[in-house]
Tab-separated table of N, CA, C and O in Angstrom:
chain	number	residue	atom	x	y	z
A	26	UNK	N	102.611	62.398	97.795
A	26	UNK	CA	101.209	62.139	98.052
A	26	UNK	C	101.067	60.720	98.594
A	26	UNK	O	101.550	59.772	97.983
A	27	UNK	N	100.433	60.515	99.748
A	27	UNK	CA	100.286	59.171	100.296
A	27	UNK	C	99.334	58.333	99.435
A	27	UNK	O	98.421	58.842	98.808
A	28	UNK	N	99.596	57.054	99.408
A	28	UNK	CA	98.753	56.116	98.680
A	28	UNK	C	98.943	54.726	99.256
A	28	UNK	O	99.730	54.517	100.171
A	29	UNK	N	98.248	53.750	98.701
A	29	UNK	CA	98.338	52.370	99.150
A	29	UNK	C	99.001	51.562	98.046
A	29	UNK	O	98.497	51.524	96.914
A	30	UNK	N	100.115	50.933	98.366
A	30	UNK	CA	100.926	50.223	97.381
A	30	UNK	C	100.109	49.195	96.591
A	30	UNK	O	100.265	49.057	95.395
A	31	UNK	N	99.221	48.467	97.271
A	31	UNK	CA	98.446	47.415	96.623
A	31	UNK	C	97.358	47.962	95.698
A	31	UNK	O	96.780	47.222	94.911
A	32	UNK	N	97.062	49.235	95.798
A	32	UNK	CA	96.080	49.889	94.928
A	32	UNK	C	96.798	51.019	94.195
A	32	UNK	O	96.833	52.147	94.675
A	33	UNK	N	97.393	50.743	93.051
A	33	UNK	CA	98.268	51.722	92.406
A	33	UNK	C	97.577	53.012	91.969
A	33	UNK	O	98.234	54.037	91.869
A	34	UNK	N	96.275	52.983	91.725
A	34	UNK	CA	95.584	54.219	91.341
A	34	UNK	C	95.072	54.917	92.590
A	34	UNK	O	94.308	54.350	93.367
A	35	UNK	N	95.508	56.130	92.815
A	35	UNK	CA	95.060	56.931	93.948
A	35	UNK	C	94.312	58.146	93.407
A	35	UNK	O	94.803	58.841	92.517
A	36	UNK	N	93.114	58.370	93.939
A	36	UNK	CA	92.322	59.530	93.551
A	36	UNK	C	92.310	60.536	94.681
A	36	UNK	O	92.009	60.191	95.824
A	37	UNK	N	92.644	61.768	94.382
A	37	UNK	CA	92.588	62.847	95.360
A	37	UNK	C	91.268	63.577	95.133
A	37	UNK	O	90.970	64.009	94.022
A	38	UNK	N	90.477	63.692	96.184
A	38	UNK	CA	89.140	64.271	96.047
A	38	UNK	C	88.951	65.465	96.971
A	38	UNK	O	89.541	65.543	98.045
A	39	UNK	N	88.095	66.355	96.535
A	39	UNK	CA	87.660	67.482	97.359
A	39	UNK	C	86.233	67.162	97.797
A	39	UNK	O	85.372	66.847	96.966
A	40	UNK	N	85.979	67.185	99.099
A	40	UNK	CA	84.642	66.888	99.611
A	40	UNK	C	83.727	68.073	99.313
A	40	UNK	O	84.011	69.205	99.696
A	41	UNK	N	82.630	67.775	98.622
A	41	UNK	CA	81.643	68.808	98.311
A	41	UNK	C	80.494	68.797	99.307
A	41	UNK	O	79.883	69.831	99.572
A	42	UNK	N	80.200	67.601	99.835
A	42	UNK	CA	79.054	67.458	100.740
A	42	UNK	C	79.240	66.190	101.557
A	42	UNK	O	79.755	65.191	101.053
A	43	UNK	N	78.840	66.209	102.802
A	43	UNK	CA	78.820	64.994	103.618
A	43	UNK	C	77.586	65.018	104.507
A	43	UNK	O	77.100	66.089	104.887
A	44	UNK	N	77.081	63.818	104.793
A	44	UNK	CA	75.904	63.711	105.650
A	44	UNK	C	76.001	62.436	106.464
A	44	UNK	O	76.209	61.354	105.919
A	45	UNK	N	75.871	62.575	107.764
A	45	UNK	CA	75.890	61.418	108.659
A	45	UNK	C	74.536	60.718	108.580
A	45	UNK	O	73.494	61.345	108.602
A	46	UNK	N	74.591	59.401	108.475
A	46	UNK	CA	73.385	58.586	108.401
A	46	UNK	C	72.642	58.653	109.736
A	46	UNK	O	73.251	58.606	110.799
A	47	UNK	N	71.338	58.773	109.673
A	47	UNK	CA	70.508	58.786	110.878
A	47	UNK	C	69.915	57.398	111.053
A	47	UNK	O	69.029	56.983	110.299
A	48	UNK	N	70.404	56.658	112.051
A	48	UNK	CA	69.932	55.296	112.264
A	48	UNK	C	68.430	55.252	112.523
A	48	UNK	O	67.759	54.291	112.154
A	49	UNK	N	67.881	56.295	113.137
A	49	UNK	CA	66.450	56.331	113.439
A	49	UNK	C	65.602	56.330	112.166
A	49	UNK	O	64.429	55.971	112.200
A	50	UNK	N	66.181	56.735	111.043
A	50	UNK	CA	65.450	56.807	109.777
A	50	UNK	C	65.403	55.464	109.047
A	50	UNK	O	64.668	55.319	108.076
A	51	UNK	N	66.186	54.501	109.508
A	51	UNK	CA	66.228	53.185	108.877
A	51	UNK	C	65.130	52.325	109.491
A	51	UNK	O	64.953	52.331	110.716
A	52	UNK	N	64.376	51.574	108.674
A	52	UNK	CA	63.326	50.710	109.230
A	52	UNK	C	63.881	49.806	110.330
A	52	UNK	O	65.011	49.311	110.238
A	53	UNK	N	63.099	49.606	111.368
A	53	UNK	CA	63.549	48.903	112.567
A	53	UNK	C	64.101	47.511	112.274
A	53	UNK	O	65.144	47.127	112.820
A	54	UNK	N	63.457	46.735	111.386
A	54	UNK	CA	63.935	45.380	111.110
A	54	UNK	C	65.321	45.397	110.458
A	54	UNK	O	66.183	44.587	110.786
A	55	UNK	N	65.554	46.345	109.579
A	55	UNK	CA	66.871	46.466	108.938
A	55	UNK	C	67.887	46.986	109.947
A	55	UNK	O	69.010	46.485	110.025
A	56	UNK	N	67.498	47.959	110.742
A	56	UNK	CA	68.402	48.525	111.746
A	56	UNK	C	68.840	47.455	112.737
A	56	UNK	O	70.020	47.355	113.075
A	57	UNK	N	67.910	46.609	113.212
A	57	UNK	CA	68.261	45.568	114.175
A	57	UNK	C	69.197	44.530	113.579
A	57	UNK	O	70.093	44.040	114.251
A	58	UNK	N	68.995	44.202	112.289
A	58	UNK	CA	69.826	43.197	111.635
A	58	UNK	C	71.200	43.749	111.251
A	58	UNK	O	72.224	43.104	111.456
A	59	UNK	N	71.236	44.950	110.696
A	59	UNK	CA	72.472	45.496	110.142
A	59	UNK	C	73.259	46.371	111.118
A	59	UNK	O	74.449	46.594	110.912
A	60	UNK	N	72.612	46.886	112.148
A	60	UNK	CA	73.265	47.770	113.124
A	60	UNK	C	72.971	47.307	114.546
A	60	UNK	O	72.448	48.062	115.356
A	61	UNK	N	73.315	46.047	114.877
A	61	UNK	CA	73.006	45.546	116.219
A	61	UNK	C	73.769	46.333	117.284
A	61	UNK	O	74.953	46.579	117.140
A	62	UNK	N	73.062	46.725	118.315
A	62	UNK	CA	73.677	47.510	119.383
A	62	UNK	C	74.104	46.646	120.561
A	62	UNK	O	74.745	47.133	121.488
A	63	UNK	N	73.762	45.345	120.506
A	63	UNK	CA	74.055	44.463	121.638
A	63	UNK	C	75.314	43.623	121.439
A	63	UNK	O	75.492	42.608	122.078
A	64	UNK	N	76.200	44.047	120.540
A	64	UNK	CA	77.474	43.351	120.334
A	64	UNK	C	78.610	44.325	120.640
A	64	UNK	O	78.463	45.535	120.493
A	65	UNK	N	79.725	43.773	121.040
A	65	UNK	CA	80.884	44.607	121.339
A	65	UNK	C	81.470	45.216	120.074
A	65	UNK	O	81.317	44.683	118.975
A	66	UNK	N	82.142	46.323	120.233
A	66	UNK	CA	82.721	47.015	119.092
A	66	UNK	C	83.830	46.246	118.405
A	66	UNK	O	84.155	46.517	117.260
A	67	UNK	N	84.412	45.250	119.080
A	67	UNK	CA	85.460	44.449	118.468
A	67	UNK	C	84.905	43.187	117.812
A	67	UNK	O	85.648	42.431	117.199
A	68	UNK	N	83.606	42.956	117.928
A	68	UNK	CA	82.967	41.795	117.308
A	68	UNK	C	83.123	41.891	115.792
A	68	UNK	O	82.872	42.946	115.214
A	69	UNK	N	83.548	40.789	115.120
A	69	UNK	CA	83.690	40.845	113.654
A	69	UNK	C	82.390	41.281	112.985
A	69	UNK	O	81.317	40.820	113.343
A	70	UNK	N	82.490	42.184	112.062
A	70	UNK	CA	81.352	42.726	111.325
A	70	UNK	C	80.443	43.592	112.202
A	70	UNK	O	79.316	43.870	111.849
A	71	UNK	N	80.938	43.995	113.387
A	71	UNK	CA	80.160	44.893	114.233
A	71	UNK	C	79.939	46.182	113.453
A	71	UNK	O	80.858	46.759	112.904
A	72	UNK	N	78.729	46.593	113.393
A	72	UNK	CA	78.360	47.731	112.562
A	72	UNK	C	77.418	48.618	113.372
A	72	UNK	O	76.334	48.959	112.923
A	73	UNK	N	77.831	48.944	114.582
A	73	UNK	CA	76.947	49.654	115.495
A	73	UNK	C	76.809	51.133	115.179
A	73	UNK	O	75.834	51.754	115.570
A	74	UNK	N	77.781	51.690	114.490
A	74	UNK	CA	77.790	53.133	114.275
A	74	UNK	C	77.230	53.505	112.909
A	74	UNK	O	77.342	52.749	111.942
A	75	UNK	N	76.676	54.679	112.856
A	75	UNK	CA	76.158	55.199	111.592
A	75	UNK	C	77.315	55.492	110.643
A	75	UNK	O	78.450	55.703	111.066
A	76	UNK	N	77.032	55.490	109.365
A	76	UNK	CA	78.026	55.814	108.345
A	76	UNK	C	77.880	57.281	107.939
A	76	UNK	O	76.880	57.918	108.236
A	77	UNK	N	78.871	57.767	107.240
A	77	UNK	CA	78.800	59.101	106.666
A	77	UNK	C	78.935	58.957	105.163
A	77	UNK	O	79.855	58.291	104.679
A	78	UNK	N	78.002	59.550	104.421
A	78	UNK	CA	78.051	59.538	102.962
A	78	UNK	C	78.776	60.801	102.502
A	78	UNK	O	78.561	61.887	103.053
A	79	UNK	N	79.626	60.640	101.501
A	79	UNK	CA	80.383	61.766	100.966
A	79	UNK	C	80.117	61.914	99.475
A	79	UNK	O	80.039	60.916	98.759
A	80	UNK	N	80.004	63.133	99.023
A	80	UNK	CA	79.972	63.455	97.602
A	80	UNK	C	81.196	64.311	97.365
A	80	UNK	O	81.428	65.298	98.066
A	81	UNK	N	82.002	63.890	96.381
A	81	UNK	CA	83.252	64.596	96.163
A	81	UNK	C	83.536	64.837	94.694
A	81	UNK	O	82.883	64.299	93.813
A	82	UNK	N	84.548	65.638	94.472
A	82	UNK	CA	85.035	65.936	93.126
A	82	UNK	C	86.461	65.460	93.036
A	82	UNK	O	87.293	65.775	93.911
A	83	UNK	N	86.783	64.669	92.009
A	83	UNK	CA	88.146	64.215	91.814
A	83	UNK	C	88.965	65.395	91.299
A	83	UNK	O	88.617	66.002	90.285
A	84	UNK	N	90.033	65.717	92.024
A	84	UNK	CA	90.867	66.866	91.625
A	84	UNK	C	92.222	66.419	91.073
A	84	UNK	O	92.906	67.217	90.420
A	85	UNK	N	92.613	65.161	91.330
A	85	UNK	CA	93.874	64.643	90.792
A	85	UNK	C	93.852	63.126	90.865
A	85	UNK	O	93.118	62.539	91.645
A	86	UNK	N	94.672	62.493	90.025
A	86	UNK	CA	94.819	61.049	90.037
A	86	UNK	C	96.304	60.716	89.928
A	86	UNK	O	97.041	61.394	89.213
A	87	UNK	N	96.730	59.692	90.667
A	87	UNK	CA	98.142	59.317	90.699
A	87	UNK	C	98.272	57.813	90.480
A	87	UNK	O	97.463	57.045	90.972
A	88	UNK	N	99.312	57.407	89.766
A	88	UNK	CA	99.660	56.002	89.598
A	88	UNK	C	100.926	55.749	90.403
A	88	UNK	O	101.931	56.431	90.207
A	89	UNK	N	100.870	54.793	91.324
A	89	UNK	CA	102.037	54.423	92.111
A	89	UNK	C	102.792	53.339	91.349
A	89	UNK	O	102.226	52.321	90.982
A	90	UNK	N	104.080	53.577	91.091
A	90	UNK	CA	104.896	52.604	90.349
A	90	UNK	C	105.851	51.908	91.269
A	90	UNK	O	106.297	52.402	92.229
């Protein structure tokens, strides 16, 4: 099972639900500040794209030694 060495606890999850964030639903002042569209995608902290929220169920847990 793949994991990240620096984070020894790995949780395996089953996705129960996902929903893409609709930027149009965010108030304009917050959208302009947090999701600026006038910066390049490589700009540090560029956050031009919407996020996806996931609800999941933990089905297994692993400790990397």
